[in-house]
CSV table of C-alpha atoms in Angstrom, one decimal:
chain,number,residue,atom,x,y,z
A,1,MET,CA,136.7,207.6,222.5
A,2,ALA,CA,137.8,204.0,223.0
A,3,LEU,CA,137.7,204.4,226.8
A,4,LEU,CA,134.2,205.8,226.6
A,5,LEU,CA,133.0,203.0,224.3
A,6,ALA,CA,134.6,200.0,225.9
A,7,PRO,CA,132.2,199.5,228.9
A,8,ARG,CA,129.2,199.6,226.6
A,9,LEU,CA,130.3,197.1,224.0
A,10,ALA,CA,129.3,194.0,225.9
A,11,TYR,CA,125.9,195.5,226.5
A,12,PHE,CA,125.5,196.3,222.8
A,13,ALA,CA,126.4,192.7,221.9
A,14,GLY,CA,124.0,191.3,224.4
A,15,VAL,CA,121.1,193.4,223.0
A,16,ALA,CA,122.1,192.6,219.5
A,17,ARG,CA,122.0,188.8,220.2
A,18,THR,CA,118.6,188.9,221.8
A,19,GLU,CA,117.1,191.8,219.9
A,20,HIS,CA,115.2,192.6,223.1
A,21,VAL,CA,116.3,194.9,226.0
A,22,THR,CA,114.4,193.1,228.7
A,23,ARG,CA,115.7,189.6,227.7
A,24,ALA,CA,119.2,190.9,227.4
A,25,ALA,CA,119.0,192.6,230.8
A,26,GLN,CA,117.8,189.3,232.3
A,27,GLU,CA,120.6,187.3,230.7
A,28,MET,CA,123.3,189.8,231.6
A,29,ASN,CA,121.9,190.3,235.1
A,30,VAL,CA,121.8,194.1,234.9
A,31,PRO,CA,118.9,196.5,235.3
A,32,GLN,CA,117.0,197.2,232.1
A,33,SER,CA,117.3,200.9,232.7
A,34,THR,CA,121.1,200.6,232.8
A,35,LEU,CA,121.1,198.7,229.5
A,36,SER,CA,118.8,201.1,227.8
A,37,ARG,CA,120.9,204.1,228.9
A,38,ALA,CA,124.1,202.4,227.8
A,39,ILE,CA,122.8,201.7,224.3
A,40,ALA,CA,121.4,205.2,224.0
A,41,ARG,CA,124.8,206.7,225.0
A,42,LEU,CA,126.7,204.4,222.7
A,43,GLU,CA,124.5,205.5,219.7
A,44,GLU,CA,125.0,209.2,220.8
A,45,ASP,CA,128.8,208.8,221.0
A,46,LEU,CA,128.9,207.1,217.6
A,47,GLY,CA,126.5,209.5,216.0
A,48,VAL,CA,124.6,206.7,214.3
A,49,ASP,CA,121.5,204.5,215.1
A,50,LEU,CA,122.6,200.9,215.8
A,51,PHE,CA,119.1,199.6,216.2
A,52,ALA,CA,115.7,200.2,214.6
A,53,ARG,CA,112.9,200.0,217.2
A,54,ARG,CA,109.9,197.8,216.2
A,55,GLY,CA,107.7,197.8,219.3
A,56,ARG,CA,109.6,195.9,222.0
A,57,THR,CA,111.9,194.4,219.5
A,58,LEU,CA,115.2,195.9,218.3
A,59,VAL,CA,116.6,195.1,214.9
A,60,LEU,CA,120.2,195.9,213.9
A,61,THR,CA,120.6,198.6,211.3
A,62,THR,CA,123.2,198.3,208.6
A,63,ALA,CA,125.6,200.3,210.7
A,64,GLY,CA,124.7,198.2,213.7
A,65,ARG,CA,125.4,195.0,211.9
A,66,ALA,CA,128.8,196.2,210.7
A,67,PHE,CA,129.6,197.5,214.2
A,68,LEU,CA,128.6,194.2,215.8
A,69,ALA,CA,131.1,192.2,213.7
A,70,SER,CA,134.0,194.2,215.0
A,71,VAL,CA,132.6,194.3,218.5
A,72,GLU,CA,132.4,190.5,218.6
A,73,ARG,CA,136.0,190.2,217.4
A,74,ALA,CA,137.1,192.6,220.1
A,75,LEU,CA,135.2,190.9,222.9
A,76,ALA,CA,136.5,187.5,221.8
A,77,GLU,CA,140.1,188.9,221.9
A,78,VAL,CA,139.5,190.3,225.4
A,79,GLU,CA,138.1,186.9,226.5
A,80,ARG,CA,141.1,185.1,225.0
A,81,ALA,CA,143.5,187.5,226.8
A,82,ALA,CA,141.6,186.9,230.1
A,83,GLU,CA,141.8,183.2,229.7
A,84,GLU,CA,145.5,183.5,229.0
A,85,VAL,CA,146.1,185.6,232.1
A,86,ARG,CA,144.1,183.2,234.2
A,87,ALA,CA,146.0,180.2,232.8
A,88,ASP,CA,149.4,181.9,233.5
A,89,ALA,CA,148.4,182.5,237.2
A,90,ASP,CA,147.1,179.0,237.8
A,91,PRO,CA,149.0,177.5,240.8
A,92,ALA,CA,149.6,174.1,239.1
A,93,THR,CA,150.0,175.0,235.4
A,94,GLY,CA,150.8,178.7,235.4
A,95,LYS,CA,153.8,180.4,233.8
A,96,VAL,CA,156.9,182.1,235.0
A,97,ALA,CA,158.8,184.6,232.9
A,98,PHE,CA,162.4,184.0,234.0
A,99,GLY,CA,165.6,185.7,232.8
A,100,PHE,CA,169.2,184.7,233.3
A,101,LEU,CA,172.7,185.4,232.2
A,102,HIS,CA,174.1,183.7,229.1
A,103,THR,CA,176.8,182.1,231.3
A,104,MET,CA,174.2,180.3,233.3
A,105,GLY,CA,172.3,178.8,230.4
A,106,ALA,CA,174.4,175.7,229.8
A,107,GLU,CA,174.3,174.1,233.2
A,108,THR,CA,173.0,176.1,236.1
A,109,VAL,CA,169.5,177.0,234.8
A,110,PRO,CA,168.7,173.6,233.3
A,111,GLY,CA,169.7,172.0,236.7
A,112,LEU,CA,167.5,174.5,238.6
A,113,LEU,CA,164.5,173.9,236.4
A,114,HIS,CA,164.9,170.2,236.6
A,115,ALA,CA,164.9,170.3,240.4
A,116,PHE,CA,162.0,172.7,240.6
A,117,ARG,CA,159.8,170.7,238.2
A,118,ALA,CA,160.2,167.6,240.3
A,119,GLU,CA,157.8,169.2,242.7
A,120,HIS,CA,155.9,171.4,240.2
A,121,PRO,CA,155.8,169.3,237.0
A,122,ARG,CA,153.2,171.3,235.1
A,123,ILE,CA,154.4,174.9,235.7
A,124,ARG,CA,155.6,176.5,232.5
A,125,PHE,CA,158.5,178.9,231.8
A,126,GLY,CA,159.2,181.6,229.4
A,127,LEU,CA,163.0,181.8,229.4
A,128,VAL,CA,165.0,184.8,228.4
A,129,GLN,CA,168.8,185.0,228.2
A,130,ASN,CA,170.4,188.4,228.2
A,131,HIS,CA,172.8,190.7,229.9
A,132,GLY,CA,172.1,192.2,233.3
A,133,GLU,CA,170.9,195.7,232.4
A,134,ALA,CA,168.5,194.3,229.7
A,135,MET,CA,167.0,191.9,232.2
A,136,LEU,CA,166.5,194.6,234.8
A,137,GLU,CA,164.7,196.6,232.2
A,138,GLY,CA,162.6,193.5,231.4
A,139,LEU,CA,161.6,193.4,235.1
A,140,ARG,CA,160.6,197.0,235.2
A,141,ALA,CA,158.6,196.7,231.9
A,142,GLY,CA,156.7,193.6,233.1
A,143,ARG,CA,158.3,191.3,230.6
A,144,LEU,CA,160.0,189.3,233.3
A,145,ASP,CA,158.9,188.0,236.7
A,146,LEU,CA,162.3,187.1,238.1
A,147,CYS,CA,165.9,187.1,236.9
A,148,LEU,CA,169.3,185.7,237.9
A,149,THR,CA,171.9,188.4,237.4
A,150,SER,CA,175.2,189.7,238.4
A,151,PRO,CA,176.2,192.0,240.0
A,152,VAL,CA,173.3,191.9,242.5
A,153,PRO,CA,171.3,195.1,241.7
A,154,ASP,CA,170.7,197.9,244.2
A,155,ALA,CA,167.8,199.9,243.0
A,156,PRO,CA,164.7,201.3,244.9
A,157,ASP,CA,162.2,199.8,242.4
A,158,LEU,CA,163.7,196.3,242.6
A,159,VAL,CA,164.1,193.6,245.3
A,160,ALA,CA,167.3,191.6,245.1
A,161,ARG,CA,168.7,188.7,247.1
A,162,ARG,CA,172.3,187.3,246.9
A,163,LEU,CA,172.2,183.6,246.2
A,164,ASP,CA,175.8,182.6,245.5
A,165,GLU,CA,179.2,183.7,244.2
A,166,GLN,CA,181.3,182.4,241.4
A,167,LYS,CA,185.1,182.7,241.2
A,168,LEU,CA,186.6,184.5,238.2
A,169,ARG,CA,189.8,183.4,236.6
A,170,LEU,CA,192.3,185.2,234.4
A,171,VAL,CA,192.2,183.4,231.1
A,172,VAL,CA,195.3,183.6,229.0
A,173,PRO,CA,196.4,182.0,225.7
A,174,ALA,CA,198.1,178.6,226.0
A,175,ASP,CA,201.3,180.0,224.6
A,176,HIS,CA,201.3,183.1,226.7
A,177,PRO,CA,204.3,183.8,229.1
A,178,LEU,CA,201.9,183.6,232.0
A,179,ALA,CA,200.5,180.2,231.0
A,180,GLY,CA,203.0,178.3,233.1
A,181,ARG,CA,201.6,180.0,236.3
A,182,ARG,CA,198.8,178.6,238.4
A,183,ARG,CA,198.1,181.8,240.4
A,184,ILE,CA,198.5,185.5,239.7
A,185,ARG,CA,197.9,188.9,241.2
A,186,LEU,CA,195.7,190.9,238.8
A,187,ALA,CA,198.1,193.8,238.9
A,188,GLU,CA,200.6,191.6,237.1
A,189,ALA,CA,198.3,191.8,234.0
A,190,ALA,CA,198.2,195.6,234.0
A,191,GLU,CA,200.1,195.8,230.7
A,192,GLU,CA,198.1,193.1,228.9
A,193,ASN,CA,195.4,193.7,226.3
A,194,PHE,CA,192.0,192.6,227.7
A,195,VAL,CA,189.1,191.0,225.8
A,196,THR,CA,185.8,191.8,227.6
A,197,LEU,CA,182.1,191.9,227.3
A,198,GLU,CA,180.5,195.2,226.0
A,199,PRO,CA,179.5,198.0,228.4
A,200,GLY,CA,176.2,197.2,230.0
A,201,TYR,CA,177.1,193.6,230.8
A,202,GLY,CA,177.6,192.8,234.5
A,203,LEU,CA,180.8,190.9,233.9
A,204,ARG,CA,182.3,194.0,232.1
A,205,ARG,CA,181.5,196.1,235.1
A,206,ILE,CA,183.0,193.6,237.5
A,207,THR,CA,186.1,193.4,235.2
A,208,ASP,CA,186.5,197.2,235.3
A,209,ASP,CA,186.0,197.4,239.0
A,210,LEU,CA,188.5,194.6,239.8
A,211,CYS,CA,191.2,196.1,237.5
A,212,ARG,CA,190.6,199.5,239.2
A,213,GLU,CA,191.0,197.8,242.6
A,214,ALA,CA,194.3,196.3,241.3
A,215,GLY,CA,195.5,199.8,240.4
A,216,PHE,CA,195.0,200.0,236.6
A,217,ALA,CA,192.4,200.6,233.9
A,218,PRO,CA,192.2,197.6,231.5
A,219,ARG,CA,193.4,198.2,228.0
A,220,ILE,CA,190.5,196.9,225.9
A,221,ALA,CA,191.4,195.3,222.7
A,222,PHE,CA,188.1,193.5,221.8
A,223,GLU,CA,184.6,193.6,223.1
A,224,GLY,CA,182.0,190.9,222.7
A,225,GLU,CA,178.5,189.7,223.8
A,226,GLU,CA,179.1,186.2,225.1
A,227,ALA,CA,181.6,184.7,227.5
A,228,GLU,CA,182.6,181.7,225.3
A,229,THR,CA,183.2,183.9,222.4
A,230,ILE,CA,185.5,186.0,224.6
A,231,ARG,CA,187.3,182.7,225.6
A,232,GLY,CA,187.7,181.9,221.9
A,233,LEU,CA,189.3,185.3,221.3
A,234,VAL,CA,191.7,184.7,224.1
A,235,ALA,CA,192.6,181.3,222.6
A,236,ALA,CA,193.4,183.1,219.3
A,237,GLY,CA,195.9,185.2,221.1
A,238,LEU,CA,194.0,188.4,221.1
A,239,GLY,CA,194.2,189.2,224.8
A,240,VAL,CA,193.4,188.0,228.3
A,241,ALA,CA,190.1,188.0,230.1
A,242,LEU,CA,188.4,187.7,233.5
A,243,LEU,CA,185.8,184.9,233.1
A,244,PRO,CA,183.8,182.4,235.2
A,245,PRO,CA,184.8,178.8,234.8
A,246,PRO,CA,183.7,177.2,231.6
A,247,THR,CA,181.1,174.3,231.5
A,248,VAL,CA,183.6,172.3,229.5
A,249,PRO,CA,187.4,173.0,229.4
A,250,ARG,CA,188.4,174.8,226.3
A,251,PRO,CA,191.7,174.0,224.5
A,252,GLY,CA,194.0,176.8,223.7
A,253,VAL,CA,193.7,178.7,227.0
A,254,VAL,CA,195.0,178.4,230.5
A,255,GLU,CA,192.9,179.7,233.5
A,256,LEU,CA,194.8,181.2,236.4
A,257,THR,CA,193.5,181.7,239.9
A,258,VAL,CA,193.5,185.4,240.8
A,259,THR,CA,194.9,185.8,244.4
A,260,ALA,CA,194.4,189.6,244.7
A,261,PRO,CA,192.0,191.3,244.6
A,262,ARG,CA,189.3,188.7,245.5
A,263,ALA,CA,188.0,188.0,242.1
A,264,VAL,CA,184.4,186.8,242.3
A,265,ARG,CA,181.0,187.7,241.0
A,266,GLU,CA,177.9,187.6,243.1
A,267,ILE,CA,174.9,185.9,241.6
A,268,GLY,CA,171.5,187.1,242.8
A,269,VAL,CA,167.8,186.9,242.0
A,270,ALA,CA,165.8,190.1,241.4
A,271,TRP,CA,162.2,191.0,241.0
A,272,PRO,CA,160.1,194.2,240.9
A,273,ALA,CA,159.3,195.8,244.2
A,274,GLY,CA,155.6,196.0,245.1
A,275,ARG,CA,154.4,193.7,242.3
A,276,PRO,CA,152.1,190.9,243.6
A,277,ASP,CA,153.3,187.4,242.6
A,278,THR,CA,151.1,184.9,240.9
A,279,PRO,CA,151.2,181.5,242.7
A,280,PRO,CA,153.7,180.0,240.1
A,281,VAL,CA,156.1,182.9,240.5
A,282,ALA,CA,155.8,182.8,244.3
A,283,ALA,CA,156.6,179.1,244.2
A,284,PHE,CA,159.7,179.5,242.0
A,285,LYS,CA,160.9,182.5,244.0
A,286,THR,CA,160.7,180.5,247.2
A,287,PHE,CA,162.6,177.6,245.5
A,288,LEU,CA,165.4,180.0,244.3
A,289,LEU,CA,165.8,181.5,247.7
A,290,SER,CA,166.1,178.0,249.2
A,291,ARG,CA,169.2,177.5,247.0
A,292,ARG,CA,171.2,180.2,248.7
A,293,GLY,CA,174.9,179.0,248.8
A,294,ASN,CA,174.0,176.0,246.6
A,295,LEU,CA,173.0,177.6,243.4
A,296,LEU,CA,176.0,176.8,241.2
A,297,PRO,CA,177.0,173.3,240.2
């Protein structure tokens, strides 16, 4: 029913405002016959008379007056939504829904936004921090325009471009027997308890893949949702972890360079395939792609 009624609501409101089909047709720039048919079909669909005819004048009935109040609210909401969409697409002042990993929130993303807004000072951002799978779902659902994620996704409904890579280190407690080392082969940690992110996080997947490449499955002692929490658990002696470098060095841990296998995570930008970009999104996408190899501080 709603789909049938929707196209006729503006016509009804116009006639209700003027109380005259001819004047309403002139104001709305539609044929009078179209307007008359729309009102007649609306009354037929609702099963009530919305207007009382008095010569050429139409007067709202009690039902029509009650219906008009709701119609005016609905039309105002549609207009508000249209204005919001137009504002978000404005080349100079529009909005970008941008997702990124928690580990990129302290330094990388603020630096990127600062550099971008030097050229586009009025573009607005809706920022979302989450793990990779959740952000890819946000792209598919239309909640995000772009996201920085790792690993770089390979999916037919998404477009992804590699931007940079980040070395991962084996983080051990400061009093751990390995803490005196500077470098380590990951296979040497095969008997250690690992502290990792939960399944679904990109860094967890990378950790599992690197351990498998080193010839073992990691023995998981604790799982968390944020890299610095994981580092804190390592500092408390609860295990070791593969993590990107911290923004600020944390006491209580030692970070070892992994010599084999090559321990890095690729950082990429992803967006939905086939979805047209608004001018603000296109500008920010171009900016991100221009930072290839120079994304991370």
